[in-house]
Amino acid sequence: MKTKKRVLITVASLGLFFIAFQISGSSTSRFLNNAAFPAKIRETTREESKLISEQIFTDLPESPIVCDRTSIRYDLCSINGPTVLDSATSTFFTMNSTGPPLMEIIRPYPRKFEDLIMAHIKNLTLTVGPRIPSCRVQHDAPALVFTAGGYTGNFWHDFNDGFVPLFITANTIFPDQDFVIVVSEAPKWWPSKYADLLRTFTNHPIINLGSDTTTHCFPSAKIGLISHGFMIINQTMIPNSKTYLNFRGLLSKAFSQQAQVQIITPKLTKPRPLLVLASRRHATGRSIMNQAQVIRLIKKVGFDVVVFEPKTKTPLQESYALLNSSHAFVGVHGAALTHSLFLRPGAVFVQVVPIGIGWAAEAFFGRVAMGLNLEYFEYKIEVEESTLKDKYGKDSLLVRDPFALLKTGWPPEVMDIYLKEQNVKLDLVRFKRYLKKTFKKATRFMENNG
């Protein structure tokens, strides 16, 4: 029974990793052949969230360290009193001269259900004892501690495992209070790439345990990030009822004033709505084989088109400026569609869904679209539009009924087929019908919002 549960949990998260594979780095590629994919992962319930909130906001317990390990997604530890962080050893010390020694170990990454990736997350140690190290830097605000390891570097994971849980945690634990971010395992590029976004959470400098070697004193500390589920912000589970629109407001605050993109469009007597097409031309799998024809069709329907193929080093201010100025966003399921967070509420978002990826399409991006009040469509690939038919035959179960395989979970070799071997060739006649509907809504959005 224990083995069965472990397989179910591990399968799900590695499916996420693959589906968001477009911008995956070498640090995550070693996990490719160890995954499977489940039909469903249980989300955090309202009752669980209520229990967690009650534990967070009740009077301080007798023990200076309390850890809640009840969630399937994350652990959350509290140091309820003065603590000293030794950055060199990633250890938090707190003093208790009367009680017994106590030690807790935590891996502050909200993918607790996935044993494989959690094994690569660095432990943080919380200890209570009669002596503590001397303090070099004194902070007046409490610490919020988490890791930027794991799948960091994949744009979807950066938000699903990082900034969305950070937003939830900050508004659950520190809704009206300043705090200091302490991050473990952050890649060298991470603090600079996300500097503008991090500043919307705190005015204090980020403490990076990978480069900091001194000791820091805090009045208290929370270690771990709260997750409501895959790309979910559930306002009923947050004391101040924050929503995706509030999260989008943080993105606007972070990126809207930093850079502007100059989009060259023809001088027309009547303006045309702008459609951004996310390209996977250089990605492994899920590329649009007839992309040139699709672009011509988009223009013929009445759009101006910008082809968007973000790289790891693409400035977020630049990406934000482009998506924020657009009226429609279209792309095949992949990590680049995380940029839908940059769309204005009311813009049109069309996700092209390859065979076998329907559940993930809704879980990873459909929820974002709903939370941001976007006009959202799914263009589901049919058998004749998938390159899988050429290799496996259009009558094979793999192509004809992929969800039949979900009854027992998807082994890695099946995931590789759907996510890495499959490209799409859009039926231009069928896709045109979606484009016309998209054009009508995008034009109305442009007329009302500019």
CSV table of C-alpha atoms in Angstrom, one decimal:
chain,number,residue,atom,x,y,z
A,1,MET,CA,0.0,0.0,0.0
A,2,LYS,CA,2.8,2.4,0.9
A,3,THR,CA,4.5,1.7,-2.5
A,4,LYS,CA,1.3,2.4,-4.4
A,5,LYS,CA,0.9,5.8,-2.7
A,6,ARG,CA,4.4,6.8,-3.4
A,7,VAL,CA,4.0,5.9,-7.1
A,8,LEU,CA,0.8,8.0,-7.4
A,9,ILE,CA,2.4,11.1,-5.9
A,10,THR,CA,5.7,10.9,-7.8
A,11,VAL,CA,3.9,10.3,-11.1
A,12,ALA,CA,2.0,13.5,-10.8
A,13,SER,CA,4.7,16.0,-10.3
A,14,LEU,CA,7.1,14.7,-12.9
A,15,GLY,CA,4.2,15.0,-15.4
A,16,LEU,CA,4.2,18.7,-14.4
A,17,PHE,CA,7.9,18.9,-15.1
A,18,PHE,CA,7.6,17.5,-18.5
A,19,ILE,CA,4.6,19.5,-19.6
A,20,ALA,CA,6.4,22.6,-18.6
A,21,PHE,CA,9.6,21.4,-20.4
A,22,GLN,CA,10.0,24.2,-22.9
A,23,ILE,CA,12.5,26.2,-20.7
A,24,SER,CA,13.9,23.3,-18.7
A,25,GLY,CA,17.5,23.6,-17.8
A,26,SER,CA,20.2,20.9,-17.5
A,27,SER,CA,19.7,20.8,-13.7
A,28,THR,CA,16.3,19.1,-14.2
A,29,SER,CA,17.0,16.9,-17.2
A,30,ARG,CA,18.4,14.1,-15.0
A,31,PHE,CA,14.9,13.5,-13.7
A,32,LEU,CA,13.3,12.8,-17.0
A,33,ASN,CA,13.4,9.0,-17.0
A,34,ASN,CA,12.2,8.5,-13.5
A,35,ALA,CA,8.6,9.9,-13.7
A,36,ALA,CA,5.1,8.9,-14.3
A,37,PHE,CA,1.9,10.9,-14.4
A,38,PRO,CA,-1.3,10.4,-12.4
A,39,ALA,CA,-4.9,11.2,-13.1
A,40,LYS,CA,-5.2,13.6,-10.2
A,41,ILE,CA,-3.4,15.0,-7.1
A,42,ARG,CA,-5.5,15.9,-4.1
A,43,GLU,CA,-5.7,19.7,-3.5
A,44,THR,CA,-5.4,21.3,-0.1
A,45,THR,CA,-8.9,21.3,1.4
A,46,ARG,CA,-10.5,24.3,3.1
A,47,GLU,CA,-10.6,22.3,6.4
A,48,GLU,CA,-6.8,21.7,6.2
A,49,SER,CA,-6.2,25.4,5.4
A,50,LYS,CA,-8.3,26.5,8.4
A,51,LEU,CA,-6.3,24.2,10.7
A,52,ILE,CA,-3.1,25.6,9.4
A,53,SER,CA,-4.2,29.2,9.9
A,54,GLU,CA,-5.4,28.4,13.4
A,55,GLN,CA,-2.0,27.0,14.2
A,56,ILE,CA,-0.3,30.0,12.7
A,57,PHE,CA,-2.3,32.7,14.5
A,58,THR,CA,-2.9,31.1,18.0
A,59,ASP,CA,-1.0,32.1,21.0
A,60,LEU,CA,2.6,31.0,21.0
A,61,PRO,CA,3.1,27.4,22.2
A,62,GLU,CA,5.5,26.4,24.9
A,63,SER,CA,8.0,25.0,22.5
A,64,PRO,CA,10.0,27.6,20.6
A,65,ILE,CA,9.9,25.5,17.5
A,66,VAL,CA,6.7,24.0,16.0
A,67,CYS,CA,6.4,22.2,12.7
A,68,ASP,CA,3.2,21.4,10.9
A,69,ARG,CA,3.7,18.4,8.6
A,70,THR,CA,0.1,17.6,7.8
A,71,SER,CA,-0.1,18.9,4.3
A,72,ILE,CA,0.6,16.6,1.3
A,73,ARG,CA,2.4,19.5,-0.4
A,74,TYR,CA,4.6,21.3,2.1
A,75,ASP,CA,5.9,21.4,5.6
A,76,LEU,CA,5.8,24.7,7.6
A,77,CYS,CA,7.9,25.4,10.7
A,78,SER,CA,7.7,28.3,13.1
A,79,ILE,CA,10.4,29.6,15.4
A,80,ASN,CA,8.4,31.5,17.9
A,81,GLY,CA,11.0,33.8,19.5
A,82,PRO,CA,14.4,35.2,18.9
A,83,THR,CA,16.6,33.1,16.6
A,84,VAL,CA,20.1,33.2,15.1
A,85,LEU,CA,20.8,32.0,11.6
A,86,ASP,CA,24.2,30.6,10.9
A,87,SER,CA,24.3,31.0,7.1
A,88,ALA,CA,27.4,28.8,6.7
A,89,THR,CA,25.6,25.8,8.1
A,90,SER,CA,22.0,26.7,7.1
A,91,THR,CA,21.0,26.3,10.8
A,92,PHE,CA,18.6,28.4,12.9
A,93,PHE,CA,19.4,28.4,16.6
A,94,THR,CA,17.2,29.4,19.5
A,95,MET,CA,17.9,29.4,23.2
A,96,ASN,CA,16.0,27.5,25.9
A,97,SER,CA,18.0,27.0,29.1
A,98,THR,CA,15.3,25.1,30.9
A,99,GLY,CA,13.8,22.7,28.3
A,100,PRO,CA,15.4,19.7,26.6
A,101,PRO,CA,17.4,20.1,23.4
A,102,LEU,CA,15.3,19.9,20.3
A,103,MET,CA,16.1,19.6,16.6
A,104,GLU,CA,13.9,19.8,13.5
A,105,ILE,CA,14.9,19.2,9.9
A,106,ILE,CA,12.9,20.8,7.0
A,107,ARG,CA,13.1,21.0,3.2
A,108,PRO,CA,11.2,24.2,2.5
A,109,TYR,CA,10.0,23.3,-1.0
A,110,PRO,CA,6.2,22.9,-1.7
A,111,ARG,CA,6.5,19.6,-3.6
A,112,LYS,CA,6.5,17.3,-0.6
A,113,PHE,CA,4.5,14.7,-2.6
A,114,GLU,CA,7.4,14.1,-5.0
A,115,ASP,CA,10.1,12.0,-3.3
A,116,LEU,CA,12.4,12.2,-6.3
A,117,ILE,CA,12.9,15.9,-6.4
A,118,MET,CA,12.7,16.4,-2.6
A,119,ALA,CA,15.7,14.2,-2.2
A,120,HIS,CA,17.7,16.9,-4.0
A,121,ILE,CA,16.5,19.7,-1.8
A,122,LYS,CA,18.9,20.9,0.9
A,123,ASN,CA,17.9,20.4,4.6
A,124,LEU,CA,17.6,23.3,6.9
A,125,THR,CA,18.2,22.6,10.6
A,126,LEU,CA,16.2,24.2,13.4
A,127,THR,CA,17.7,23.6,16.9
A,128,VAL,CA,16.9,24.6,20.5
A,129,GLY,CA,19.7,24.4,23.0
A,130,PRO,CA,21.4,26.1,26.0
A,131,ARG,CA,23.8,28.1,23.8
A,132,ILE,CA,23.5,29.9,20.5
A,133,PRO,CA,26.1,31.6,18.2
A,134,SER,CA,26.9,35.3,18.5
A,135,CYS,CA,25.0,37.6,16.2
A,136,ARG,CA,26.7,39.7,13.5
A,137,VAL,CA,23.6,41.3,11.7
A,138,GLN,CA,20.5,42.3,13.6
A,139,HIS,CA,17.1,42.4,11.8
A,140,ASP,CA,13.9,43.9,13.2
A,141,ALA,CA,11.6,42.0,11.0
A,142,PRO,CA,10.9,38.2,11.1
A,143,ALA,CA,12.4,35.8,8.4
A,144,LEU,CA,10.5,33.9,5.8
A,145,VAL,CA,12.7,31.1,4.5
A,146,PHE,CA,12.3,28.9,1.4
A,147,THR,CA,14.4,27.2,-1.3
A,148,ALA,CA,14.9,28.2,-4.9
A,149,GLY,CA,16.3,24.8,-5.7
A,150,GLY,CA,14.3,21.9,-7.2
A,151,TYR,CA,12.9,22.7,-10.7
A,152,THR,CA,13.8,26.4,-10.5
A,153,GLY,CA,14.9,27.5,-13.9
A,154,ASN,CA,11.8,26.2,-15.6
A,155,PHE,CA,9.5,29.3,-15.9
A,156,TRP,CA,6.3,27.4,-15.0
A,157,HIS,CA,8.0,25.9,-11.9
A,158,ASP,CA,9.4,29.3,-10.9
A,159,PHE,CA,5.9,30.5,-10.4
A,160,ASN,CA,4.0,27.3,-9.4
A,161,ASP,CA,6.6,26.2,-6.8
A,162,GLY,CA,8.0,29.7,-6.0
A,163,PHE,CA,6.2,33.0,-6.4
A,164,VAL,CA,2.6,31.8,-6.2
A,165,PRO,CA,3.2,30.0,-2.9
A,166,LEU,CA,5.3,33.0,-1.7
A,167,PHE,CA,2.3,35.2,-2.4
A,168,ILE,CA,0.0,32.9,-0.5
A,169,THR,CA,2.4,32.5,2.4
A,170,ALA,CA,3.1,36.2,2.7
A,171,ASN,CA,-0.6,37.0,2.8
A,172,THR,CA,-1.4,34.1,5.2
A,173,ILE,CA,1.3,34.6,7.7
A,174,PHE,CA,2.4,38.3,7.3
A,175,PRO,CA,-0.6,40.0,5.8
A,176,ASP,CA,0.2,43.4,7.3
A,177,GLN,CA,3.8,42.8,8.4
A,178,ASP,CA,7.2,43.3,6.9
A,179,PHE,CA,9.5,40.3,6.7
A,180,VAL,CA,13.0,39.4,5.4
A,181,ILE,CA,13.3,36.8,2.7
A,182,VAL,CA,15.9,34.1,3.3
A,183,VAL,CA,16.5,31.8,0.3
A,184,SER,CA,18.4,28.6,0.0
A,185,GLU,CA,19.9,27.0,-3.1
A,186,ALA,CA,19.2,30.0,-5.4
A,187,PRO,CA,21.0,29.8,-8.7
A,188,LYS,CA,23.4,32.7,-9.4
A,189,TRP,CA,21.0,34.3,-11.9
A,190,TRP,CA,17.9,34.0,-9.7
A,191,PRO,CA,18.3,37.1,-7.4
A,192,SER,CA,18.9,39.4,-10.4
A,193,LYS,CA,16.3,38.0,-12.7
A,194,TYR,CA,13.5,38.3,-10.1
A,195,ALA,CA,14.9,41.3,-8.2
A,196,ASP,CA,12.0,43.6,-9.2
A,197,LEU,CA,9.4,41.0,-8.3
A,198,LEU,CA,11.1,40.2,-4.9
A,199,ARG,CA,11.0,43.9,-4.1
A,200,THR,CA,7.2,43.9,-4.2
A,201,PHE,CA,7.2,41.4,-1.3
A,202,THR,CA,9.9,43.1,0.9
A,203,ASN,CA,12.0,46.2,1.1
A,204,HIS,CA,14.8,44.3,2.9
A,205,PRO,CA,17.8,42.8,1.0
A,206,ILE,CA,17.4,39.1,0.2
A,207,ILE,CA,19.6,36.9,2.2
A,208,ASN,CA,21.0,34.2,-0.1
A,209,LEU,CA,22.4,31.3,1.9
A,210,GLY,CA,24.5,30.2,-1.0
A,211,SER,CA,26.7,33.3,-0.8
A,212,ASP,CA,26.2,34.6,2.7
A,213,THR,CA,28.5,33.4,5.5
A,214,THR,CA,27.6,35.5,8.5
A,215,THR,CA,25.1,35.1,11.3
A,216,HIS,CA,21.8,36.9,11.4
A,217,CYS,CA,19.4,37.6,14.3
A,218,PHE,CA,15.6,37.7,13.8
A,219,PRO,CA,12.7,38.2,16.2
A,220,SER,CA,11.1,35.0,14.8
A,221,ALA,CA,11.1,32.9,11.6
A,222,LYS,CA,8.8,30.9,9.4
A,223,ILE,CA,10.3,28.2,7.3
A,224,GLY,CA,8.4,26.8,4.3
A,225,LEU,CA,5.9,28.0,1.7
A,226,ILE,CA,2.1,27.3,1.6
A,227,SER,CA,0.7,25.9,-1.6
A,228,HIS,CA,-3.0,25.6,-2.4
A,229,GLY,CA,-2.4,23.3,-5.4
A,230,PHE,CA,-1.2,23.6,-9.0
A,231,MET,CA,-1.3,27.3,-9.9
A,232,ILE,CA,-4.1,27.9,-7.4
A,233,ILE,CA,-4.7,30.9,-5.3
A,234,ASN,CA,-7.8,30.2,-3.2
A,235,GLN,CA,-9.0,33.4,-1.6
A,236,THR,CA,-11.1,31.5,0.9
A,237,MET,CA,-7.9,30.1,2.4
A,238,ILE,CA,-6.2,33.5,2.8
A,239,PRO,CA,-7.1,35.8,5.8
A,240,ASN,CA,-7.2,38.9,3.6
A,241,SER,CA,-8.9,37.1,0.7
A,242,LYS,CA,-6.3,37.9,-1.9
A,243,THR,CA,-6.9,36.6,-5.4
A,244,TYR,CA,-5.1,36.2,-8.7
A,245,LEU,CA,-5.9,39.7,-9.6
A,246,ASN,CA,-4.0,40.9,-6.6
A,247,PHE,CA,-1.1,38.7,-7.6
A,248,ARG,CA,-1.2,40.2,-11.1
A,249,GLY,CA,-1.1,43.6,-9.5
A,250,LEU,CA,2.2,42.7,-8.0
A,251,LEU,CA,3.5,41.7,-11.4
A,252,SER,CA,2.4,45.0,-12.8
A,253,LYS,CA,4.1,46.9,-10.0
A,254,ALA,CA,7.3,44.9,-10.5
A,255,PHE,CA,7.6,45.2,-14.3
A,256,SER,CA,5.4,47.9,-15.8
A,257,GLN,CA,7.7,50.8,-15.1
A,258,GLN,CA,11.0,49.2,-16.0
A,259,ALA,CA,11.0,48.7,-19.7
A,260,GLN,CA,9.0,49.3,-22.8
A,261,VAL,CA,8.8,47.3,-26.0
A,262,GLN,CA,8.4,49.0,-29.3
A,263,ILE,CA,6.0,47.1,-31.5
A,264,ILE,CA,6.1,48.2,-35.1
A,265,THR,CA,2.7,47.9,-36.8
A,266,PRO,CA,1.6,49.1,-40.2
A,267,LYS,CA,0.0,52.5,-40.4
A,268,LEU,CA,-3.6,51.7,-41.0
A,269,THR,CA,-6.7,53.9,-40.8
A,270,LYS,CA,-8.2,51.3,-38.5
A,271,PRO,CA,-6.1,49.7,-35.7
A,272,ARG,CA,-5.7,46.0,-35.6
A,273,PRO,CA,-5.6,43.9,-32.5
A,274,LEU,CA,-2.2,42.5,-31.5
A,275,LEU,CA,-1.8,38.7,-31.2
A,276,VAL,CA,1.3,37.2,-29.5
A,277,LEU,CA,2.1,33.7,-30.8
A,278,ALA,CA,4.2,31.6,-28.4
A,279,SER,CA,6.7,29.6,-30.6
A,280,ARG,CA,8.2,26.2,-29.7
A,281,ARG,CA,10.3,26.1,-32.8
A,282,HIS,CA,13.5,25.2,-31.0
A,283,ALA,CA,11.9,23.1,-28.2
A,284,THR,CA,11.7,19.4,-27.8
A,285,GLY,CA,8.2,18.4,-28.8
A,286,ARG,CA,4.9,20.2,-29.2
A,287,SER,CA,6.1,22.5,-32.1
A,288,ILE,CA,3.7,23.8,-34.7
A,289,MET,CA,4.9,22.2,-37.9
A,290,ASN,CA,3.0,24.6,-40.2
A,291,GLN,CA,3.8,27.7,-38.1
A,292,ALA,CA,4.4,29.9,-41.2
A,293,GLN,CA,1.0,29.1,-42.6
A,294,VAL,CA,-0.6,29.7,-39.2
A,295,ILE,CA,1.0,33.1,-39.0
A,296,ARG,CA,-0.3,34.0,-42.5
A,297,LEU,CA,-3.8,32.9,-41.4
A,298,ILE,CA,-3.7,34.9,-38.2
A,299,LYS,CA,-2.8,38.0,-40.3
A,300,LYS,CA,-5.5,37.2,-42.8
A,301,VAL,CA,-8.1,37.0,-40.1
A,302,GLY,CA,-7.2,40.6,-39.1
A,303,PHE,CA,-4.5,40.5,-36.4
A,304,ASP,CA,-1.0,42.0,-36.2
A,305,VAL,CA,1.3,39.2,-35.0
A,306,VAL,CA,4.4,39.1,-32.9
A,307,VAL,CA,6.2,35.7,-32.6
A,308,PHE,CA,7.3,35.2,-29.0
A,309,GLU,CA,10.0,32.7,-28.2
A,310,PRO,CA,11.3,33.5,-24.8
A,311,LYS,CA,14.8,32.4,-23.6
A,312,THR,CA,16.1,32.0,-20.1
A,313,LYS,CA,17.9,35.4,-20.4
A,314,THR,CA,14.9,37.3,-21.8
A,315,PRO,CA,14.3,40.2,-19.5
A,316,LEU,CA,10.9,39.9,-17.7
A,317,GLN,CA,10.3,43.6,-18.1
A,318,GLU,CA,10.4,43.0,-21.9
A,319,SER,CA,8.1,40.0,-21.8
A,320,TYR,CA,5.7,41.8,-19.6
A,321,ALA,CA,5.6,44.9,-21.8
A,322,LEU,CA,4.8,42.7,-24.9
A,323,LEU,CA,2.1,40.6,-23.3
A,324,ASN,CA,0.6,43.5,-21.4
A,325,SER,CA,0.2,45.5,-24.6
A,326,SER,CA,-1.4,42.6,-26.5
A,327,HIS,CA,-5.0,41.6,-27.0
A,328,ALA,CA,-4.6,37.9,-27.6
A,329,PHE,CA,-2.1,35.2,-26.7
A,330,VAL,CA,-1.9,31.8,-28.5
A,331,GLY,CA,0.4,28.9,-28.0
A,332,VAL,CA,0.9,25.2,-27.6
A,333,HIS,CA,0.9,23.9,-24.0
A,334,GLY,CA,4.3,24.5,-22.5
A,335,ALA,CA,6.1,26.6,-19.9
A,336,ALA,CA,6.1,29.7,-22.1
A,337,LEU,CA,2.3,29.9,-21.5
A,338,THR,CA,3.1,31.0,-17.9
A,339,HIS,CA,3.5,34.4,-19.5
A,340,SER,CA,-0.3,34.5,-19.6
A,341,LEU,CA,0.1,35.9,-16.1
A,342,PHE,CA,1.2,39.1,-17.9
A,343,LEU,CA,-2.1,39.5,-19.9
A,344,ARG,CA,-4.5,42.2,-18.9
A,345,PRO,CA,-7.9,40.9,-17.5
A,346,GLY,CA,-10.2,40.6,-20.4
A,347,ALA,CA,-7.6,39.7,-23.0
A,348,VAL,CA,-8.0,36.5,-25.0
A,349,PHE,CA,-5.9,33.4,-24.3
A,350,VAL,CA,-6.0,30.4,-26.6
A,351,GLN,CA,-4.2,27.2,-25.5
A,352,VAL,CA,-3.4,24.6,-28.1
A,353,VAL,CA,-3.7,21.2,-26.3
A,354,PRO,CA,-1.9,18.2,-27.9
A,355,ILE,CA,-3.2,14.7,-27.5
A,356,GLY,CA,-2.9,13.3,-24.0
A,357,ILE,CA,-2.4,16.6,-22.2
A,358,GLY,CA,-6.0,17.7,-21.5
A,359,TRP,CA,-5.9,17.4,-17.7
A,360,ALA,CA,-2.6,19.3,-17.4
A,361,ALA,CA,-3.8,22.1,-19.8
A,362,GLU,CA,-6.7,22.9,-17.4
A,363,ALA,CA,-4.7,22.4,-14.2
A,364,PHE,CA,-1.7,24.5,-15.2
A,365,PHE,CA,-3.1,27.3,-17.4
A,366,GLY,CA,-6.9,27.1,-17.4
A,367,ARG,CA,-6.9,28.0,-13.7
A,368,VAL,CA,-4.7,31.0,-14.3
A,369,ALA,CA,-7.1,32.2,-17.1
A,370,MET,CA,-10.1,31.9,-14.8
A,371,GLY,CA,-8.3,33.7,-12.0
A,372,LEU,CA,-7.3,36.6,-14.2
A,373,ASN,CA,-10.7,36.9,-15.9
A,374,LEU,CA,-9.3,36.2,-19.3
A,375,GLU,CA,-11.3,35.1,-22.3
A,376,TYR,CA,-10.0,31.5,-22.5
A,377,PHE,CA,-10.3,28.9,-25.2
A,378,GLU,CA,-8.8,25.5,-25.7
A,379,TYR,CA,-8.0,24.3,-29.2
A,380,LYS,CA,-7.8,20.5,-28.7
A,381,ILE,CA,-5.6,18.7,-31.3
A,382,GLU,CA,-7.4,15.9,-33.2
A,383,VAL,CA,-5.8,12.7,-34.4
A,384,GLU,CA,-5.1,14.0,-37.9
A,385,GLU,CA,-3.3,17.1,-36.5
A,386,SER,CA,-0.8,15.1,-34.3
A,387,THR,CA,2.4,13.6,-35.6
A,388,LEU,CA,1.8,10.6,-33.3
A,389,LYS,CA,-0.5,9.1,-35.9
A,390,ASP,CA,2.4,8.8,-38.4
A,391,LYS,CA,4.5,6.7,-36.0
A,392,TYR,CA,1.9,4.8,-34.0
A,393,GLY,CA,-1.2,4.7,-36.3
A,394,LYS,CA,-4.4,6.7,-35.8
A,395,ASP,CA,-6.2,3.6,-34.5
A,396,SER,CA,-3.7,2.9,-31.7
A,397,LEU,CA,-5.0,3.4,-28.1
A,398,LEU,CA,-2.1,5.7,-27.5
A,399,VAL,CA,-3.5,8.1,-30.1
A,400,ARG,CA,-7.2,7.4,-30.0
A,401,ASP,CA,-7.9,7.2,-26.3
A,402,PRO,CA,-4.9,8.4,-24.2
A,403,PHE,CA,-7.0,8.8,-21.0
A,404,ALA,CA,-7.7,5.1,-21.0
A,405,LEU,CA,-4.0,4.9,-19.8
A,406,LEU,CA,-4.7,7.1,-16.8
A,407,LYS,CA,-6.5,4.3,-15.1
A,408,THR,CA,-3.2,2.8,-14.0
A,409,GLY,CA,-1.0,6.0,-14.4
A,410,TRP,CA,1.4,6.9,-17.1
A,411,PRO,CA,4.9,5.4,-17.2
A,412,PRO,CA,7.8,7.5,-18.3
A,413,GLU,CA,7.9,6.0,-21.8
A,414,VAL,CA,4.3,7.1,-22.4
A,415,MET,CA,5.0,10.6,-21.0
A,416,ASP,CA,8.0,10.9,-23.4
A,417,ILE,CA,5.7,10.1,-26.3
A,418,TYR,CA,3.1,12.7,-25.5
A,419,LEU,CA,5.4,15.5,-24.4
A,420,LYS,CA,8.6,15.0,-26.4
A,421,GLU,CA,7.7,13.1,-29.5
A,422,GLN,CA,4.5,14.8,-30.4
A,423,ASN,CA,4.4,17.9,-32.7
A,424,VAL,CA,1.2,19.4,-34.2
A,425,LYS,CA,0.1,20.5,-37.6
A,426,LEU,CA,-3.0,22.6,-37.2
A,427,ASP,CA,-6.0,22.1,-39.4
A,428,LEU,CA,-6.2,25.6,-40.9
A,429,VAL,CA,-9.9,25.4,-41.7
A,430,ARG,CA,-10.8,24.3,-38.1
A,431,PHE,CA,-8.3,26.6,-36.5
A,432,LYS,CA,-9.7,29.6,-38.5
A,433,ARG,CA,-13.0,29.2,-36.8
A,434,TYR,CA,-11.3,29.7,-33.4
A,435,LEU,CA,-9.3,32.6,-34.7
A,436,LYS,CA,-12.4,34.4,-35.9
A,437,LYS,CA,-14.0,34.0,-32.5
A,438,THR,CA,-10.7,35.2,-30.9
A,439,PHE,CA,-10.5,38.2,-33.3
A,440,LYS,CA,-14.1,39.3,-32.4
A,441,LYS,CA,-13.3,39.2,-28.6
A,442,ALA,CA,-9.9,40.7,-29.0
A,443,THR,CA,-11.2,43.6,-31.1
A,444,ARG,CA,-13.9,44.4,-28.5
A,445,PHE,CA,-11.2,44.2,-25.8
A,446,MET,CA,-9.0,46.6,-27.8
A,447,GLU,CA,-11.8,49.1,-28.3
A,448,ASN,CA,-12.6,49.1,-24.6
A,449,ASN,CA,-9.1,49.0,-23.2
A,450,GLY,CA,-6.7,50.2,-25.9
